[in-house]
Short mmCIF file of C-alpha atoms and ligand atoms in Angstrom, two decimals:
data_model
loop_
_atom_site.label_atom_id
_atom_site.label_comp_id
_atom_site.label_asym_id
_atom_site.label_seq_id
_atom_site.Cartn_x
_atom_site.Cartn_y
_atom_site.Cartn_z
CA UNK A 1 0.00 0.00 0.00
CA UNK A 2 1.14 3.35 -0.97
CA UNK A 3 1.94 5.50 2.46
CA UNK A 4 0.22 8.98 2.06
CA UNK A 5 1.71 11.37 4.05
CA UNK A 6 -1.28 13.37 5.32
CA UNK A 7 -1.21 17.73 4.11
CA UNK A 8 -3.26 20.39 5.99
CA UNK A 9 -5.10 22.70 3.69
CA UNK A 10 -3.32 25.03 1.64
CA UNK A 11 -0.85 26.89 1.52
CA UNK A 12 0.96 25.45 4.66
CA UNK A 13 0.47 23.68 8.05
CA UNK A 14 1.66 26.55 9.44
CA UNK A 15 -0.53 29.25 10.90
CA UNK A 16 0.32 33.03 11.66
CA UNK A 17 2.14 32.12 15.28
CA UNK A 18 4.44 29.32 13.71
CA UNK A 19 5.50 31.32 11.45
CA UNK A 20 7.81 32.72 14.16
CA UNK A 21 8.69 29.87 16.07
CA UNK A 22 12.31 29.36 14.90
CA UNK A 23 12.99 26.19 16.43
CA UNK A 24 10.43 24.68 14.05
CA UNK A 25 11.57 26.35 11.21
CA UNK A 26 15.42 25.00 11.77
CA UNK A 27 15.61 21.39 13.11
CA UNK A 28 18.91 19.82 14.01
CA UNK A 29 18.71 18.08 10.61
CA UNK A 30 16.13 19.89 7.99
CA UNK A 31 14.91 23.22 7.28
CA UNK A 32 11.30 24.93 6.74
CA UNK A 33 11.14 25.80 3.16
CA UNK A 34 9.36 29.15 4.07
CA UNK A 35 12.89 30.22 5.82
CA UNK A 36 13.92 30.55 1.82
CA UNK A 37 10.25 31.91 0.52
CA UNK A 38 8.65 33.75 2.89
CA UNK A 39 8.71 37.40 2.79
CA UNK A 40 8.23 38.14 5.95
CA UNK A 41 10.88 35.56 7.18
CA UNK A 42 13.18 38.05 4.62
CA UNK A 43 12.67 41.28 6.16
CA UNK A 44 13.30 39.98 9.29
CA UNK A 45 16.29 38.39 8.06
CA UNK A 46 17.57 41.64 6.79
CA UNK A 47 17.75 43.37 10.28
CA UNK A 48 18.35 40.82 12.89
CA UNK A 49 21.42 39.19 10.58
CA UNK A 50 22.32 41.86 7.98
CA UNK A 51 22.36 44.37 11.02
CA UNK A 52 22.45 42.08 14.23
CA UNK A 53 26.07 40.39 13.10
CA UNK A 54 29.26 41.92 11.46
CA UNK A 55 28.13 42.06 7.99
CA UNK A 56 31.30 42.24 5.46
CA UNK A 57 30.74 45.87 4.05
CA UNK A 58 33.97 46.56 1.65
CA UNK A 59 37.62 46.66 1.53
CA UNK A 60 39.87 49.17 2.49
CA UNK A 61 41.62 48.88 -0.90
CA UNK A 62 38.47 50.08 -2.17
CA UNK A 63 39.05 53.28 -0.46
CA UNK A 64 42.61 54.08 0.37
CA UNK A 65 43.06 57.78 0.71
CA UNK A 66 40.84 59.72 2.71
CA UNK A 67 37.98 61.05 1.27
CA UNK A 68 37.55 58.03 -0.95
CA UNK A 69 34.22 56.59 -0.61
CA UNK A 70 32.03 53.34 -2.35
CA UNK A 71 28.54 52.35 -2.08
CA UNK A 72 27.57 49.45 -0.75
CA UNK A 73 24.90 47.59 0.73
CA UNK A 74 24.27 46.16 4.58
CA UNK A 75 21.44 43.88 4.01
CA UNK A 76 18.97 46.20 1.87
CA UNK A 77 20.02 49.29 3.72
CA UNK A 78 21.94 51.45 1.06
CA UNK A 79 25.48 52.69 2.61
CA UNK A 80 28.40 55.08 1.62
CA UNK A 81 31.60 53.66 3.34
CA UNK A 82 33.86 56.41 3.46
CA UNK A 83 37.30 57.17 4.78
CA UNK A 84 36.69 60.54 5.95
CA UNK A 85 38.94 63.33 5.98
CA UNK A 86 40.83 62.82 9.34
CA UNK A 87 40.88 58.83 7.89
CA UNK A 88 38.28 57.01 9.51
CA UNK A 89 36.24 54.35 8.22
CA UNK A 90 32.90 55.30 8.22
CA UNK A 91 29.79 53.52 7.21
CA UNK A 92 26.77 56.23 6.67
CA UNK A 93 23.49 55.66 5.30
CA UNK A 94 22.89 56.82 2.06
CA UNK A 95 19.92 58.25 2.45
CA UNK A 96 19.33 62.07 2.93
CA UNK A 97 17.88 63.00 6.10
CA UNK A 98 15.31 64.79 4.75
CA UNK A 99 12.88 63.58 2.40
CA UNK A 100 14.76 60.11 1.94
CA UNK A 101 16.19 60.12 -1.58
CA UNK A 102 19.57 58.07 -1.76
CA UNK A 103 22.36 60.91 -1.28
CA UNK A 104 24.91 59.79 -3.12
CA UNK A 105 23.89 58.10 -6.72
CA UNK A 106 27.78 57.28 -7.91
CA UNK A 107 29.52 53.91 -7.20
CA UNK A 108 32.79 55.39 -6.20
CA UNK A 109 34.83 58.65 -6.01
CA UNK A 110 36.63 60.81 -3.93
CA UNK A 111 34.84 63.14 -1.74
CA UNK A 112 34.87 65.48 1.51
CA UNK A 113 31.03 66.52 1.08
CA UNK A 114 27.97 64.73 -0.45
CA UNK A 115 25.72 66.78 -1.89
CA UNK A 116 21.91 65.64 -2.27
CA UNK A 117 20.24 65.47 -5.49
CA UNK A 118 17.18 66.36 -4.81
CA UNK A 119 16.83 69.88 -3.22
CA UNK A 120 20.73 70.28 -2.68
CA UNK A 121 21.09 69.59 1.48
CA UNK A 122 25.10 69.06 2.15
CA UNK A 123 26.76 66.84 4.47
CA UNK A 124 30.36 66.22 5.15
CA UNK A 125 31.68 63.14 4.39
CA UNK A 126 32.04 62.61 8.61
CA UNK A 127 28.44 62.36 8.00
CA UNK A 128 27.20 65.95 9.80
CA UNK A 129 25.13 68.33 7.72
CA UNK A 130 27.14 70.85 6.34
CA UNK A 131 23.96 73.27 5.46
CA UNK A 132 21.18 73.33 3.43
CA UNK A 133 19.57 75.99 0.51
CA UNK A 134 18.13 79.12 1.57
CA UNK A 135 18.13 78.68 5.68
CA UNK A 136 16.32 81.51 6.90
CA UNK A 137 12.94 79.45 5.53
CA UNK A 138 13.30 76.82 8.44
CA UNK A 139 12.52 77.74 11.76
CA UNK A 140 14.28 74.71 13.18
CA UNK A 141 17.84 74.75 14.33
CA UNK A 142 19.63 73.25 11.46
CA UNK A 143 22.35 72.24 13.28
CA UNK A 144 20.49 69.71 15.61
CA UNK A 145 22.36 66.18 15.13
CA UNK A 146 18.85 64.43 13.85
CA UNK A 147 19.09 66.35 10.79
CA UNK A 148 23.18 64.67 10.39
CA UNK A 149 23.29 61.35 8.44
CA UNK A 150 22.16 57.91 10.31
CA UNK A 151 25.91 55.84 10.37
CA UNK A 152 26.19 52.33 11.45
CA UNK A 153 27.59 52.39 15.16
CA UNK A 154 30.36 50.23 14.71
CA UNK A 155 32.66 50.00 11.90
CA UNK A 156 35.77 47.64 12.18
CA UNK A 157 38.43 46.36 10.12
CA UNK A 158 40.23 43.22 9.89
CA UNK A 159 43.16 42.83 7.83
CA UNK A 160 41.52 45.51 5.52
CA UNK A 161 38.40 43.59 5.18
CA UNK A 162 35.63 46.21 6.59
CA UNK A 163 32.78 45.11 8.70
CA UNK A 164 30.06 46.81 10.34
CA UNK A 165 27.27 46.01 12.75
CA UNK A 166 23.99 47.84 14.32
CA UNK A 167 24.44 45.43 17.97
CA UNK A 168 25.96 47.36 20.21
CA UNK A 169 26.61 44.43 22.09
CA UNK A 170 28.56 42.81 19.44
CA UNK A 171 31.95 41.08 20.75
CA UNK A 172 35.10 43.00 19.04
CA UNK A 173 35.13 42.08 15.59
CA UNK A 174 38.33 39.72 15.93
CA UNK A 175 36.71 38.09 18.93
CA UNK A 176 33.61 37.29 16.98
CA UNK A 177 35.25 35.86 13.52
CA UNK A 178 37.45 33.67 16.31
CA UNK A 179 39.75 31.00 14.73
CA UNK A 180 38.49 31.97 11.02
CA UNK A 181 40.76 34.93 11.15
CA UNK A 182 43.77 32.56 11.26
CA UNK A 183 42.81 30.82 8.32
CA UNK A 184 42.45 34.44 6.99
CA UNK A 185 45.81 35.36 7.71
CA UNK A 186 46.89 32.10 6.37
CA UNK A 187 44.70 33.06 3.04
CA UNK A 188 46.68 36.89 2.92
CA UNK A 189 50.16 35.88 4.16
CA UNK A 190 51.06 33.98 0.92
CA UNK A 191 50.91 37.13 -0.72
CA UNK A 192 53.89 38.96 -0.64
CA UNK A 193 53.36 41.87 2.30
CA UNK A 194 50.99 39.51 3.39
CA UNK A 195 48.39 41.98 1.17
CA UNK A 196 45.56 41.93 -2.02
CA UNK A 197 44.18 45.01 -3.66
CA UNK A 198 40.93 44.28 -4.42
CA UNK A 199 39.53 45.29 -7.90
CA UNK A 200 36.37 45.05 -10.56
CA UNK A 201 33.74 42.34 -9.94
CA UNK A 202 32.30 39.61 -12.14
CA UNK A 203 28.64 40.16 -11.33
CA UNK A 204 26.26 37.74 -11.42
CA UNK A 205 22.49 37.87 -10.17
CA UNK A 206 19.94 34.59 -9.49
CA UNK A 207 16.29 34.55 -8.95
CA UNK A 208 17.05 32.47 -5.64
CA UNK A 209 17.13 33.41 -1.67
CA UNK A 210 20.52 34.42 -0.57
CA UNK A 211 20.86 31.77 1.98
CA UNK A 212 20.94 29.28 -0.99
CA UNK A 213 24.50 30.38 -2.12
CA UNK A 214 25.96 30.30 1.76
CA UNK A 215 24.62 26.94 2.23
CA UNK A 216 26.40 26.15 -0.61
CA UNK A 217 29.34 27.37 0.51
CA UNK A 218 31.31 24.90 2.00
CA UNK A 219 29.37 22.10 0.22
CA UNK A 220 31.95 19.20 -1.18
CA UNK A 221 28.89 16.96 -1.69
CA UNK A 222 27.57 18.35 -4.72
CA UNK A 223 31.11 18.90 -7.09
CA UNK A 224 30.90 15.58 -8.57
CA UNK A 225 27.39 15.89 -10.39
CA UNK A 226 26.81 19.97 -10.36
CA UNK A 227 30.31 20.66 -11.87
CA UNK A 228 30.26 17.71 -14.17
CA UNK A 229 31.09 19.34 -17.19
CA UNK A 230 34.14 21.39 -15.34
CA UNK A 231 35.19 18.30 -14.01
CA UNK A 232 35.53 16.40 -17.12
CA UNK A 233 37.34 19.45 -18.54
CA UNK A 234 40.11 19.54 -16.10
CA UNK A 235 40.42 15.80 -15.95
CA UNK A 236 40.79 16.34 -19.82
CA UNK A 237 43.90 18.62 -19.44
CA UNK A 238 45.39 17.05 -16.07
CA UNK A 239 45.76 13.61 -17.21
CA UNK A 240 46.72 11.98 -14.02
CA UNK A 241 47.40 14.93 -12.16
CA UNK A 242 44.10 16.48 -10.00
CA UNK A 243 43.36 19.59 -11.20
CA UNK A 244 40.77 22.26 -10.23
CA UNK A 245 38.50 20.16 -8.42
CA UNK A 246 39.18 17.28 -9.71
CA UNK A 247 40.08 15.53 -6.05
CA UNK A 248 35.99 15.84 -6.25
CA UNK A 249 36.24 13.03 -8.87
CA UNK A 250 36.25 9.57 -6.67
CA UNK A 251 35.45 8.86 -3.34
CA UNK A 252 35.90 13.02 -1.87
CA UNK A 253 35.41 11.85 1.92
CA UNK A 254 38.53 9.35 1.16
CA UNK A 255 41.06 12.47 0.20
CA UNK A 256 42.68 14.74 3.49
CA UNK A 257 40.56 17.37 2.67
CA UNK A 258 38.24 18.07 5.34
CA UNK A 259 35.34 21.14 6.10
CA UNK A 260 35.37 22.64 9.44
CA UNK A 261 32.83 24.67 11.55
CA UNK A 262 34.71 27.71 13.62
CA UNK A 263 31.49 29.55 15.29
CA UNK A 264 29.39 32.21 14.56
CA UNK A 265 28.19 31.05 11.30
CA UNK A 266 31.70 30.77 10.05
CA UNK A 267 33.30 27.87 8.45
CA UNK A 268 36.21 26.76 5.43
CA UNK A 269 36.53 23.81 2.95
CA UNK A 270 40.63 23.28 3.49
CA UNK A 271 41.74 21.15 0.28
CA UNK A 272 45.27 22.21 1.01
CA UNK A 273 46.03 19.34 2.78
CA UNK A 274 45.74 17.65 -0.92
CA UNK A 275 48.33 19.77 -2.28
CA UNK A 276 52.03 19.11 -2.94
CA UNK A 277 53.95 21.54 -1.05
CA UNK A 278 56.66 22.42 -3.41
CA UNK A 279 56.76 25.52 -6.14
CA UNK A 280 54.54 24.83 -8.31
CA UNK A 281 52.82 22.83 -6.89
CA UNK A 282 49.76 25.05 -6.65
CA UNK A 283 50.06 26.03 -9.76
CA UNK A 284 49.73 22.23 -10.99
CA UNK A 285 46.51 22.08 -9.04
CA UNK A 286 44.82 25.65 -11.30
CA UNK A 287 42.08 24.91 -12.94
CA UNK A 288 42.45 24.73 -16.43
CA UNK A 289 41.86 28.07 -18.71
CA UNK A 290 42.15 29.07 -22.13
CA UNK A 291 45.92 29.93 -23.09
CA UNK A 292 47.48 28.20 -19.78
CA UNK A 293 50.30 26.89 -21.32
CA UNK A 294 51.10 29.40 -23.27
CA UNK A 295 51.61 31.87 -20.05
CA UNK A 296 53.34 28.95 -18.39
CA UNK A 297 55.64 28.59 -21.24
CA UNK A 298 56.30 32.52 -20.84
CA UNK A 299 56.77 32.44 -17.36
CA UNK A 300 59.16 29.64 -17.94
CA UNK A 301 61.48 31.86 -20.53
CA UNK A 302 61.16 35.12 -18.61
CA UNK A 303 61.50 34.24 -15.44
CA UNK A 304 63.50 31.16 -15.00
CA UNK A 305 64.18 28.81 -11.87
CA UNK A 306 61.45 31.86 -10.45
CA UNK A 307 58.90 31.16 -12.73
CA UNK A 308 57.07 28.19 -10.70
CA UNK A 309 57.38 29.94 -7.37
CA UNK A 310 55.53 33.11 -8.99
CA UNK A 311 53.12 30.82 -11.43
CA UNK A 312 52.16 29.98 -7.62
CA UNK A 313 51.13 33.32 -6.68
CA UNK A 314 49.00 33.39 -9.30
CA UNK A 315 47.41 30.13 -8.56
CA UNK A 316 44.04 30.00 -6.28
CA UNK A 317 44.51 29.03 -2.93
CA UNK A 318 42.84 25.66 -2.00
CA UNK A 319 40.43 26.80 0.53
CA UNK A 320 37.20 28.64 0.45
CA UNK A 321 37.15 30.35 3.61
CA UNK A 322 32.92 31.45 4.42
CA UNK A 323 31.88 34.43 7.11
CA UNK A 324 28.58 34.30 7.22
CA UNK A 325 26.26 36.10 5.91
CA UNK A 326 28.30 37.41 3.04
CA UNK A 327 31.56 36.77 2.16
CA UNK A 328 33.63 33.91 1.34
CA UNK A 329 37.12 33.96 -0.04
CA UNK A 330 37.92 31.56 -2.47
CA UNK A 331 40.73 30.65 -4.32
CA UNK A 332 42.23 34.72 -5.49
CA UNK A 333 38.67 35.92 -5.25
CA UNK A 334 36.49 37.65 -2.70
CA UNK A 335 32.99 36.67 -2.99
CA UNK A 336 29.84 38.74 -1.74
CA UNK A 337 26.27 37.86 -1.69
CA UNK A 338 23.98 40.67 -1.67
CA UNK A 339 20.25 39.81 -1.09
CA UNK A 340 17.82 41.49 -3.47
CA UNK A 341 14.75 40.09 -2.05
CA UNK A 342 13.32 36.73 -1.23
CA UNK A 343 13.63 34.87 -4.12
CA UNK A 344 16.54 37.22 -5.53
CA UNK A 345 20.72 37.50 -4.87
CA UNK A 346 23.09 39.53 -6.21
CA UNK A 347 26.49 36.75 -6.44
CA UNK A 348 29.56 39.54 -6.53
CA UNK A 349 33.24 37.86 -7.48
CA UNK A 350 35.64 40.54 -7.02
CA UNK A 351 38.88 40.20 -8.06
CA UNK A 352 42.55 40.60 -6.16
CA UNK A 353 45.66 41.51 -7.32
CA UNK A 354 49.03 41.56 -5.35
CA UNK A 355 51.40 44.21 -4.62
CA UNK A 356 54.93 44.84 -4.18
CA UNK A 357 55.64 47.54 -1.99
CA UNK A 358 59.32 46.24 -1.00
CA UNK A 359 60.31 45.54 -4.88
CA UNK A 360 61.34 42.31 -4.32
CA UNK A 361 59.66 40.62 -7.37
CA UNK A 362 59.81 43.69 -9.73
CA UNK A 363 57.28 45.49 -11.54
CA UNK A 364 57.08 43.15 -14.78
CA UNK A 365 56.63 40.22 -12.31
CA UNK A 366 53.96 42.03 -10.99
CA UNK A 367 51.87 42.98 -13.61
CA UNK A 368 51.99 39.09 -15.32
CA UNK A 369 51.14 37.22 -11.99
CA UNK A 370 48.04 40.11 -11.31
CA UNK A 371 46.96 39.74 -15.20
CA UNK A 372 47.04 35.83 -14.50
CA UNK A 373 44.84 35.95 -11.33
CA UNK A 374 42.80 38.42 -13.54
CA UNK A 375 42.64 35.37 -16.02
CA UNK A 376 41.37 32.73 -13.01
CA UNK A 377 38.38 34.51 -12.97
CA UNK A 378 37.78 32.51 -16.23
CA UNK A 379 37.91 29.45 -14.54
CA UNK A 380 35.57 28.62 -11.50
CA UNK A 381 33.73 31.75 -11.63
CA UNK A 382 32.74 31.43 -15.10
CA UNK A 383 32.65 27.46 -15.57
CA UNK A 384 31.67 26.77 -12.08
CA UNK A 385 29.45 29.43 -10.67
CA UNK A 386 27.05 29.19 -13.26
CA UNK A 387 26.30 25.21 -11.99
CA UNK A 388 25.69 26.67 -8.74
CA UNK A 389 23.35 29.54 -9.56
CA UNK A 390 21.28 27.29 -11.69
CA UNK A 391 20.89 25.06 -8.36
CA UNK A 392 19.62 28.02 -6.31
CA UNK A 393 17.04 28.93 -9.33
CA UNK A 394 15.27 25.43 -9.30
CA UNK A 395 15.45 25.21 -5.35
CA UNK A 396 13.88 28.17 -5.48
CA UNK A 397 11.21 27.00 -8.24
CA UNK A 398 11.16 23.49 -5.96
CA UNK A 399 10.67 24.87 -2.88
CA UNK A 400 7.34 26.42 -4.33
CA UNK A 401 5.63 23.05 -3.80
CA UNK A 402 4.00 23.93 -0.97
CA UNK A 403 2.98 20.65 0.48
CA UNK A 404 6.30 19.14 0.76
CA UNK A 405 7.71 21.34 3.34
CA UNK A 406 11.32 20.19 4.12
CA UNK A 407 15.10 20.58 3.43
CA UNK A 408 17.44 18.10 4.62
CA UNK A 409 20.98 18.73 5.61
CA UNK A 410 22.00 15.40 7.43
CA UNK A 411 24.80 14.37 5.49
CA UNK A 412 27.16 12.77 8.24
CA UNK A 413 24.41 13.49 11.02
CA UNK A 414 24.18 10.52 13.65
CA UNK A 415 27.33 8.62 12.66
CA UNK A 416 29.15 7.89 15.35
CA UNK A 417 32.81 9.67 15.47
CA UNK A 418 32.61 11.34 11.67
CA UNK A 419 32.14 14.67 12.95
CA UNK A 420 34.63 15.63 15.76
CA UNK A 421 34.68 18.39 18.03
CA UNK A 422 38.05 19.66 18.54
CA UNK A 423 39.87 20.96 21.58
CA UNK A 424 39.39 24.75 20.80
CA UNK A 425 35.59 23.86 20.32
CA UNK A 426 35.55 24.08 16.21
CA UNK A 427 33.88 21.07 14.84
CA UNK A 428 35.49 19.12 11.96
CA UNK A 429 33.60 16.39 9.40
CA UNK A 430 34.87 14.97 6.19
CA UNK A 431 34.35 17.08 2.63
CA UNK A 432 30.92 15.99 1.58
CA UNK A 433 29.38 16.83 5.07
CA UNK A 434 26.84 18.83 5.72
CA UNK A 435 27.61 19.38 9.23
CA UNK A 436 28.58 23.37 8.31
CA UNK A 437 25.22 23.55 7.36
CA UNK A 438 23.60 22.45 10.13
CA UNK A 439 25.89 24.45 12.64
CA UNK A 440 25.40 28.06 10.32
CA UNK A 441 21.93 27.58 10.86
CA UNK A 442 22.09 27.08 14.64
CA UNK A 443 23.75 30.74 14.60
CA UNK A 444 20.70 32.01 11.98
CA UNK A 445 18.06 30.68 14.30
CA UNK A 446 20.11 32.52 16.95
CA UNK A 447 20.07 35.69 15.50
CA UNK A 448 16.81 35.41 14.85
CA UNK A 449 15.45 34.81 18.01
CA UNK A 450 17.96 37.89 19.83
CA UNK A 451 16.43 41.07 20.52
CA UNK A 452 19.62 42.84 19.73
CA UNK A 453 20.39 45.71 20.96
CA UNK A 454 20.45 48.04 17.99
CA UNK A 455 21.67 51.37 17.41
CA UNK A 456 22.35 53.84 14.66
CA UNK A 457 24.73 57.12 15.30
CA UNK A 458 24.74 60.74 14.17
CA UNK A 459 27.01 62.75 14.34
CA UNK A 460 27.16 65.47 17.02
S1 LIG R 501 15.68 64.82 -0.10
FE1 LIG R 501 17.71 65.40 0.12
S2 LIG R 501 17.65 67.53 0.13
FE2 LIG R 501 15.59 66.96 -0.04
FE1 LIG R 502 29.58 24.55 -6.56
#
């Protein structure tokens, strides 16, 4: 006999109350499908996590002399993030204090005063109203603060990646991203300086929820059959040797590569552990792109017995390190999600190039390795991404069957000693695992449930 599984009426079991009730919604093992659908679940989302955690904002290569500025985005709140004229990093809301309007309408510039479009108020780039047209027709004292830009409270930098929060009650940025910094510092210190300049994006947009990409994230299960087609690519120019992904190819739980869960949301894939530590060896490992051997072969001829070590700075680093909600770093490239609405993500791949402020590899050096990086953004980004994004579309269009309510993430959930807490309380499982998954969304539900407390400042 066929076993019906029994439906309330349409559109869901769940009435106006459990709509809230978090612990429903996120189960140790499987997620509520209206946590990726439901409107009001997304406007939520976008205050008590884009707002109630450090939310990666921009990098201070973005803005390295003061008065630079960029717009970004914290959650759906429009932002300037300025370095203001005495050089602090500032995060102010775009948005004029007095009839609304976005102030500032360019992507990026250089700046000590923003002035608004719409009936020509000024404020200084520290955010305080500088004046406005024709005073003498308000009555009001102009220069009361609540008429000087909203900023987000707290503004920190790690490393020169820029994060903000509304909590006041936020731990110190380094205490909150905890052991993931190291693996950050691991992820800059190749570089020589231990530095990247960050520069233009490869955009891409899906019509999926934003939560779809970071789930994705750290996930080694799906490499095999998404990124088929990549796969068979690299195995086609790497012979025997693993290339790009290509440890993905046979049993991936078998290889040393592991996936491990450091708090707060955070958590990295480290393949490193399959790489060959000698110069070069990274290199071996790139993905394959149009033209490879031909810069190899150059390398080779300008460069010498250097070329390998430099073909490795080039190369993208074998970990893709995630800090949730927004960014993960992965191989040369900075990735940001950006959620548009619901059912909609902006999927930003900016690129990094190195620098060489002591002159120890030499301008020429310089300018091939950063136009090869450039060139990696051919490779996963363009081959690889696309698999992905197409997943998070036809969740999204399968998680509009209403009926069937659930997302499982209990890969490796329940087997005795294949995920292992460590000493120093981060929480290790093999590649395939989706253990990360289950531990990010213990943080979400968190989040979700805190009645932060949330502040925005203006300048006096
Ligand atoms: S809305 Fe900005 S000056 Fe009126
Ligand atoms: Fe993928």
């Amino acid at each position: 006999m066929t076993a019906l599984e029994k439906v309330g009426s349409p559109p869901t079991r769940l009435d106006g109350t459990a709509l809230h009730d978090w612990d429903y919604l996120v189960q140790e093992d499987r997620a509520h499908r209206l946590i990726y659908t439901n409107p009001a679940i997304f406007e939520a989302e976008m205050t008590r996590i884009f707002g109630g955690t450090w939310t990666y904002l921009a990098h201070e290569s973005e803005i390295p002399k003061p008065n630079d500025f960029i717009t970004r985005r914290m959650g759906l709140r429009p932002l300037i993030i300025v370095r203001d004229a005495e050089g602090r990093l500032r995060a102010l809301y775009n948005r004029c204090t007095h009839r609304g309007t976005t102030l500032c309408r360019w992507d990026k510039g250089n700046t000590k005063s923003f002035q608004c479009p719409y009936h020509g108020w000024n404020f200084l780039n520290s955010g305080k109203l500088r004046g406005v047209p024709w005073p003498e027709g308000y009555a009001d004292d102009m220069h009361d603060p609540k008429y000087n830009l909203a900023q987000v409270p707290r503004v920190e930098s790690y490393r020169g990646f820029i994060f903000g929060t509304l909590n006041v009650d936020a731990l110190p940025l380094l205490e909150h991203l905890g052991p993931i910094a190291e693996i950050v510092d691991q992820w800059l210190d190749r570089n020589p300086g231990g530095k990247v300049v960050v520069c233009e994006a490869n955009r891409f947009r899906y019509k999926g929820n934003w939560k779809l990409a970071y789930d994705n994230s750290c996930d080694g299960y799906h490499v095999a059959y998404s990124h088929r087609s990549l796969l068979e690519t690299e195995n086609r120019f790497g012979g025997e040797n693993a290339k790009g992904m290509a440890y993905y190819r046979n049993s991936p739980d078998a290889q040393p590569m592991y996936m491990r869960y450091t708090g707060h949301g955070n958590h990295f894939k480290d393949k490193r552990p399959n790489l060959e530590q000698r110069p070069g060896g990274l290199w071996a490992l790139e993905s394959a792109h149009p033209g490879m051997e031909h810069y190899e072969a150059e390398f080779i001829k300008r460069y010498g017995h250097r070329a390998f070590a430099l073909l490795d700075l080039a190369g993208s680093e074998p970990v893709n390190i995630n800090i949730f909600p927004n960014l993960s770093l992965l191989g040369n490239h900075i990735q940001v999600f950006e959620p548009v609405s619901v059912d909609e993500t902006n999927a930003i791949w900016y690129g990094t190039m190195i620098v060489d402020e002591d002159g120890s590899l030499g301008d020429d050096a310089v300018t091939d390795i950063n136009a090869l990086r450039m060139r990696t953004q051919e490779g996963f980004p363009n081959f690889g991404e696309v698999d992905d994004i197409a997943n998070f579309e036809q969740i999204q269009r399968g998680l509009m069957a209403v009926e069937d309510e659930w997302v499982y993430m209990n890969r490796g959930f329940g087997i005795p000693g294949r995920v292992k807490t460590m000493e120093d309380g981060t929480i290790t499982a093999p590649a395939t695992d989706e253990a990360f998954m289950r531990e990010h969304f213990k943080e979400w539900k968190r989040l979700m449930k805190a009645r932060a407390n949330f502040a925005i400042q203006r300048e006096p």
